[in-house]
Amino acid sequence: MTRRIPVGLGDRAYEVLVGDGLLDAAGEHIRPFLKRGRTAVVSDETVWALHGKRLSAALARAGIEAHPVIVPPGEQTKSFEGLADVSDRLLALELDRGDLVTAFGGGVVGDLAGFAAAIYKRGIDFVQIPTTLLAQVDSSVGGKTAIDTPRGKNLVGAFHQPKLVLADLSVLTTLPEREMRAGYAEVIKYGLLGDRDFFEWLEANAAAVLAREPSALTHAVARSVEMKAEIVAEDEREQGRRALLNLGHTFAHALEAETGYGAALLHGEAVGVGMALAFRFSSQQGLCSGQDAERGVRGVADAGLPVRMDDVPGHPFDADRLVSHMAQDKKAEGGRLTFILARALGEAFVAKDVDAAAVRRFLVAEGARA
Ligand code: NAD
Ligand code: GLY
């Protein structure tokens, strides 16, 4: 059964559809957003080789011409060069403002194609068809689009909401196990930050979700999207509550910066360690009970995700370097550190002005080099 989750953003409202086999009906779903019967499909080589024929056939059945714009897989594609390449290929297709870009892939493709759509001829519509668990529960919803620069991740971008998100669970059958676990970090994040019941449900059902058992996976994706949609509708531009979605991310970004944003540590894995550190730091600061912190960390570890810095290649990390990455984080204000910390399982809050020296001491106690 397809779940329809609204993202209530006034005249930019849209729906996220979660279901098994949605790809085969993509044409019918996309057709109402088209003025001409064509779309540029931005995808990466891996996704296109696995699922491109199925999408092209579905679009053709609805009388839509698909123009593939295929990019190399991997984070390095989310760059100025990648953006220039995609923009140039959209121009070569003579796409105009009445046309639509379809982003068909993981978060890399969604962020890159979404940003290209945001700036192409001052803005063109786009649709997200996310193909990783991470993209289905997080990056395809909420309108954050960006590329990386040599100075850091996601530093150049725009808010540009899609017209529609089609999260087809059937494409996850080809997703490598490690990517599935990395996506699961963003799923459990919703329980940890704001829904204790969902966290407890995940404690009991993690194995079924990771095994892609259809009903468990549907619930996990739909509940995650529901929470994200609700938060984005309330705080689209991250003036307040949306920052909760960054639980674990301040620690995670510092570790990703140290490991080079690559295969050594996937983003979701970094978020796993980051959430564990955020809960342990909250407990150490007397904000959250040790029992809740341990239980939260266990939930992450039970999914096979790293929860300690010494689980990460490159350990031991230098505490000062980690803190300096944190100070450059987009969430840092005037050099002070902002973290998402927790009072309990399902009760995260934004902590501004966190003492960098306390974070440094904590990191050293956790095994970082002093
Ligand atoms: P990704 O897009 O690199 O995909 C991971 C790998 O899986 C790639 O090699 C890809 O080719 C492959 N793949 C994708 N779908 C597949 C499928 N169905 N079967 C087999 N292989 C498949 O990575 P990701 O984890 O999806 O996304 C990470 C990116 O998302 C990062 O750049 C991160 O910054 C961004 N992100 C953005 C937001 C946002 O709100 N915009 C939120 C979280 C993360
Ligand atoms: N992934 C964090 C956000 O969308 O705000």
XYZ file of C-alpha atoms and ligand atoms in Angstrom:
419
model
C 0.000 0.000 0.000
C 1.294 3.447 -0.925
C 1.576 5.973 1.901
C 1.096 9.644 0.977
C 2.776 12.104 3.297
C 2.121 15.808 2.785
C 4.823 18.421 3.306
C 2.753 21.463 4.264
C 4.542 24.425 2.772
C 1.678 26.574 1.489
C 1.927 27.219 -2.230
C 5.055 25.036 -2.326
C 3.398 22.091 -0.597
C 4.097 18.642 -2.027
C 3.632 14.972 -1.280
C 6.089 12.216 -0.508
C 4.801 8.862 -1.738
C 6.250 5.793 -0.015
C 5.487 2.392 -1.513
C 6.662 -0.757 -3.196
C 6.905 -0.516 -6.994
C 6.249 3.226 -7.373
C 8.936 3.430 -10.040
C 6.691 1.574 -12.476
C 4.020 4.235 -12.050
C 6.469 7.163 -12.117
C 5.071 8.481 -15.422
C 1.521 8.810 -14.102
C 2.754 10.553 -10.971
C 5.062 12.967 -12.786
C 2.822 13.739 -15.776
C 0.670 16.371 -13.952
C 3.795 18.470 -13.309
C 4.856 18.615 -16.953
C 3.930 21.245 -19.528
C 5.736 19.354 -22.269
C 6.115 15.596 -22.392
C 9.809 15.523 -21.451
C 12.089 15.463 -18.465
C 15.846 15.417 -17.913
C 16.662 12.513 -15.620
C 19.800 13.166 -13.605
C 21.163 9.901 -12.254
C 24.488 8.267 -11.466
C 26.069 5.466 -13.495
C 25.323 2.805 -10.879
C 21.676 3.656 -10.354
C 21.044 4.166 -14.052
C 22.594 0.798 -14.936
C 20.462 -0.950 -12.306
C 17.131 0.832 -12.633
C 17.288 3.226 -15.612
C 15.436 0.964 -18.045
C 12.580 0.527 -15.600
C 12.203 4.282 -15.108
C 12.513 5.094 -18.836
C 9.857 2.470 -19.640
C 7.512 3.834 -16.969
C 7.929 7.380 -18.299
C 7.461 6.231 -21.911
C 4.203 4.484 -20.956
C 2.897 7.875 -19.827
C 4.108 9.525 -23.049
C 7.093 11.213 -21.371
C 10.469 11.407 -23.120
C 13.320 10.813 -20.659
C 16.652 12.514 -21.398
C 19.295 10.862 -19.216
C 22.005 13.070 -17.708
C 24.288 10.491 -16.143
C 27.042 11.483 -13.726
C 29.765 9.441 -12.000
C 28.722 8.021 -8.615
C 30.236 9.406 -5.430
C 30.538 12.522 -3.328
C 33.172 14.074 -5.653
C 30.388 14.626 -8.213
C 28.703 17.095 -5.828
C 31.183 19.798 -6.851
C 31.375 23.002 -8.913
C 32.651 20.856 -11.791
C 29.747 18.447 -11.420
C 27.308 21.352 -11.300
C 28.820 22.969 -14.400
C 28.592 19.669 -16.248
C 24.939 19.031 -15.332
C 23.934 22.652 -16.072
C 25.612 22.513 -19.451
C 23.853 19.274 -20.335
C 20.474 20.720 -19.286
C 21.179 23.727 -21.531
C 22.121 21.413 -24.402
C 18.730 19.729 -23.991
C 17.173 23.211 -24.323
C 15.184 22.677 -21.184
C 13.070 25.668 -20.303
C 11.156 26.791 -17.238
C 8.126 24.719 -18.176
C 10.215 21.545 -18.079
C 11.152 19.404 -15.153
C 14.322 17.826 -13.795
C 13.992 14.355 -12.278
C 16.646 13.486 -9.690
C 16.998 9.696 -9.690
C 19.590 8.462 -7.208
C 20.977 8.856 -3.725
C 21.635 12.033 -1.801
C 24.517 13.014 -4.077
C 22.313 13.061 -7.167
C 19.395 14.659 -5.288
C 21.529 17.470 -3.850
C 23.335 18.126 -7.131
C 20.325 17.895 -9.466
C 18.198 19.874 -6.990
C 20.767 22.660 -6.860
C 21.152 22.655 -10.650
C 17.340 22.956 -10.897
C 17.335 25.793 -8.341
C 19.668 27.953 -10.411
C 18.994 26.777 -13.982
C 17.404 29.745 -15.782
C 16.757 31.167 -12.285
C 14.830 28.102 -11.189
C 13.070 25.134 -12.741
C 10.871 22.504 -11.097
C 12.216 19.152 -10.030
C 11.035 15.803 -8.732
C 12.970 13.493 -6.447
C 13.083 9.726 -6.925
C 15.456 8.748 -4.104
C 17.141 5.356 -4.400
C 19.070 5.002 -1.125
C 17.510 4.584 2.299
C 19.302 7.759 3.399
C 17.872 9.745 0.506
C 14.359 8.362 1.045
C 14.190 9.273 4.726
C 16.246 12.436 4.716
C 17.873 14.180 1.772
C 15.005 14.031 -0.758
C 12.590 15.754 1.634
C 12.895 19.337 2.789
C 14.448 21.207 -0.102
C 18.067 21.498 0.993
C 20.233 21.294 -2.121
C 23.967 21.883 -2.297
C 27.400 21.083 -3.589
C 30.673 20.737 -1.693
C 33.703 22.981 -2.098
C 37.321 22.273 -1.149
C 36.574 24.220 2.065
C 33.834 21.859 3.171
C 30.621 20.014 2.520
C 27.333 21.551 1.387
C 28.757 25.060 1.593
C 27.169 26.344 -1.620
C 23.514 25.619 -2.163
C 19.912 26.741 -2.064
C 16.586 25.848 -0.547
C 14.555 24.498 -3.451
C 11.608 22.250 -2.690
C 10.745 19.415 -5.078
C 7.259 19.145 -6.590
C 6.980 15.493 -5.621
C 9.036 12.744 -3.967
C 8.581 9.113 -5.030
C 10.219 6.772 -2.521
C 10.028 3.312 -4.068
C 11.129 0.679 -1.566
C 11.705 -1.890 -4.326
C 14.832 -0.056 -5.560
C 16.438 -0.630 -2.162
C 16.771 -4.348 -2.947
C 19.952 -3.570 -4.908
C 21.419 -1.241 -2.283
C 24.630 -2.631 -0.742
C 24.307 -3.747 2.887
C 26.708 -1.073 4.121
C 24.694 1.721 2.442
C 21.532 0.268 3.968
C 23.038 0.466 7.459
C 24.286 3.993 6.799
C 20.740 5.017 5.852
C 19.411 3.325 8.968
C 21.420 5.833 11.043
C 19.151 8.584 9.722
C 16.080 6.449 10.487
C 16.987 5.820 14.126
C 17.913 9.514 14.368
C 14.196 10.386 14.213
C 13.438 8.110 17.162
C 16.369 9.440 19.147
C 15.564 13.076 18.500
C 11.828 13.151 18.911
C 9.862 9.908 19.138
C 10.673 7.446 21.895
C 7.925 5.048 20.736
C 9.502 4.915 17.269
C 12.911 4.311 18.861
C 11.442 1.408 20.852
C 9.754 0.033 17.725
C 13.130 0.165 15.972
C 14.793 -1.648 18.878
C 12.434 -4.541 18.153
C 12.419 -4.283 14.355
C 15.919 -3.167 13.273
C 16.755 -6.570 11.799
C 13.531 -6.664 9.763
C 14.123 -3.129 8.451
C 17.719 -3.933 7.497
C 16.554 -7.169 5.849
C 14.172 -4.993 3.800
C 11.121 -6.837 5.057
C 8.360 -4.862 3.260
C 6.020 -3.965 6.103
C 8.837 -3.063 8.525
C 10.625 -1.037 5.856
C 7.437 0.796 4.904
C 6.796 1.791 8.503
C 10.417 2.858 9.072
C 10.550 5.020 5.925
C 7.049 6.461 6.285
C 7.464 7.375 9.980
C 10.834 8.992 9.248
C 9.399 11.001 6.358
C 6.385 12.012 8.454
C 8.675 13.400 11.146
C 10.882 15.184 8.662
C 7.863 16.634 6.825
C 6.373 17.921 10.056
C 9.619 19.586 11.146
C 10.301 21.108 7.696
C 6.747 22.467 7.458
C 7.247 24.216 10.789
C 10.769 25.522 10.153
C 11.733 25.362 6.486
C 14.800 27.625 6.761
C 16.241 26.098 9.933
C 15.632 29.066 12.198
C 14.829 26.739 15.093
C 13.447 23.227 15.321
C 14.808 21.947 12.001
C 18.268 22.041 13.583
C 17.202 18.965 15.608
C 17.643 16.971 12.390
C 21.351 17.602 12.857
C 21.530 15.298 15.893
C 25.007 13.758 15.829
C 26.027 15.845 12.826
C 28.464 18.256 14.518
C 30.610 15.331 15.699
C 29.954 13.516 12.404
C 31.103 16.376 10.184
C 34.348 16.717 12.140
C 35.069 12.992 11.687
C 34.110 13.133 7.996
C 36.442 16.102 7.507
C 39.272 14.087 9.098
C 38.561 10.975 7.026
C 38.146 12.826 3.714
C 34.384 12.385 3.081
C 34.949 9.057 1.393
C 34.553 5.319 1.654
C 36.530 5.160 4.930
C 33.502 6.574 6.726
C 30.132 6.959 5.007
C 27.976 9.908 6.056
C 25.433 7.677 7.816
C 28.223 5.855 9.658
C 29.624 9.196 10.797
C 26.126 10.122 11.998
C 26.018 6.819 13.929
C 29.210 7.661 15.843
C 28.091 11.283 16.127
C 24.735 10.390 17.717
C 26.450 8.032 20.158
C 28.901 10.803 21.106
C 26.046 13.318 21.454
C 24.187 11.002 23.859
C 27.306 10.181 25.875
C 28.267 13.870 26.048
C 24.704 14.730 27.161
C 24.972 12.130 29.915
C 28.450 13.283 30.942
C 27.140 16.863 31.199
C 24.321 15.655 33.487
C 21.629 16.489 30.919
C 20.454 12.944 30.203
C 20.432 9.759 32.293
C 23.269 7.297 31.695
C 20.621 4.610 31.182
C 18.940 6.447 28.290
C 22.308 7.337 26.778
C 23.467 3.711 26.875
C 20.193 2.485 25.434
C 20.387 5.019 22.603
C 23.953 3.990 21.809
C 22.959 0.297 21.874
C 20.183 0.964 19.340
C 22.754 2.414 16.955
C 25.362 -0.310 17.608
C 22.820 -3.121 17.161
C 22.344 -2.000 13.562
C 26.052 -2.662 12.964
C 26.936 1.022 12.939
C 30.077 2.443 14.547
C 29.489 4.124 17.922
C 33.032 4.976 19.059
C 35.837 6.903 17.457
C 38.054 3.827 17.666
C 35.579 2.063 15.344
C 36.603 4.603 12.681
C 39.629 4.150 10.379
C 42.165 6.887 11.153
C 41.690 6.714 14.925
C 43.165 8.197 17.086
C 41.960 11.614 15.930
C 43.443 14.838 17.200
C 41.060 16.527 19.667
C 42.067 20.077 18.648
C 41.555 19.354 14.966
C 38.120 17.885 15.638
C 37.110 20.937 17.692
C 38.395 23.272 14.992
C 36.235 21.501 12.381
C 33.275 21.897 14.722
C 33.934 25.624 14.990
C 33.721 25.925 11.192
C 30.459 24.013 11.029
C 27.574 26.015 9.467
C 25.754 25.692 12.801
C 28.544 27.388 14.774
C 27.636 30.981 15.569
C 30.396 33.495 16.217
C 32.893 30.695 16.917
C 30.750 29.185 19.692
C 29.779 25.567 19.335
C 26.209 24.495 18.714
C 25.235 20.903 19.363
C 22.049 18.926 19.362
C 22.020 17.283 22.777
C 19.424 15.151 24.548
C 17.506 15.217 27.809
C 16.208 11.690 27.221
C 15.524 9.223 24.428
C 13.259 11.087 22.003
C 13.970 14.484 23.596
C 16.726 16.281 21.741
C 17.268 20.035 21.991
C 19.463 22.698 20.427
C 22.326 23.628 22.763
C 23.999 26.881 21.703
C 27.152 28.209 23.279
C 28.552 24.823 24.240
C 31.944 25.184 25.915
C 34.598 24.068 23.409
C 36.971 23.132 26.274
C 34.376 20.728 27.716
C 33.923 19.142 24.280
C 37.684 18.795 23.930
C 38.002 17.104 27.351
C 35.142 14.772 26.428
C 36.808 13.852 23.112
C 40.084 13.082 24.892
C 38.197 10.890 27.392
C 36.645 9.154 24.374
C 40.113 8.360 22.977
C 41.088 11.389 20.879
C 44.725 12.551 21.072
C 45.188 15.407 23.566
P 25.059 8.467 -2.650
O 24.123 9.275 -3.410
O 26.518 8.646 -2.903
O 24.676 6.928 -2.827
C 25.488 5.947 -2.228
C 25.948 4.888 -3.218
O 24.867 4.018 -3.480
C 26.386 5.451 -4.560
O 27.503 4.721 -4.978
C 25.206 5.152 -5.485
O 25.585 4.965 -6.808
C 24.675 3.875 -4.890
N 23.243 3.640 -5.063
C 22.239 4.527 -4.958
N 21.053 3.902 -5.038
C 21.315 2.603 -5.244
C 20.497 1.452 -5.391
N 19.174 1.526 -5.304
N 21.102 0.262 -5.572
C 22.471 0.170 -5.588
N 23.277 1.213 -5.433
C 22.708 2.417 -5.256
O 24.916 8.672 -1.064
P 23.677 8.862 -0.081
O 24.081 8.212 1.173
O 22.388 8.512 -0.713
O 23.661 10.439 0.129
C 24.725 11.111 0.727
C 24.654 12.553 0.327
O 23.432 13.102 0.789
C 25.753 13.406 0.917
O 26.286 14.221 -0.080
C 25.037 14.244 1.956
O 25.628 15.503 2.143
C 23.667 14.381 1.349
N 22.594 14.659 2.313
C 21.760 15.689 2.033
C 20.719 15.983 2.879
C 19.747 17.073 2.525
O 18.902 17.413 3.356
N 19.797 17.597 1.334
C 20.513 15.211 4.031
C 21.392 14.156 4.292
C 22.429 13.879 3.411
N 19.320 16.764 6.854
C 19.017 17.893 7.678
C 17.930 18.749 7.131
O 17.335 18.456 6.136
O 17.651 19.765 7.706
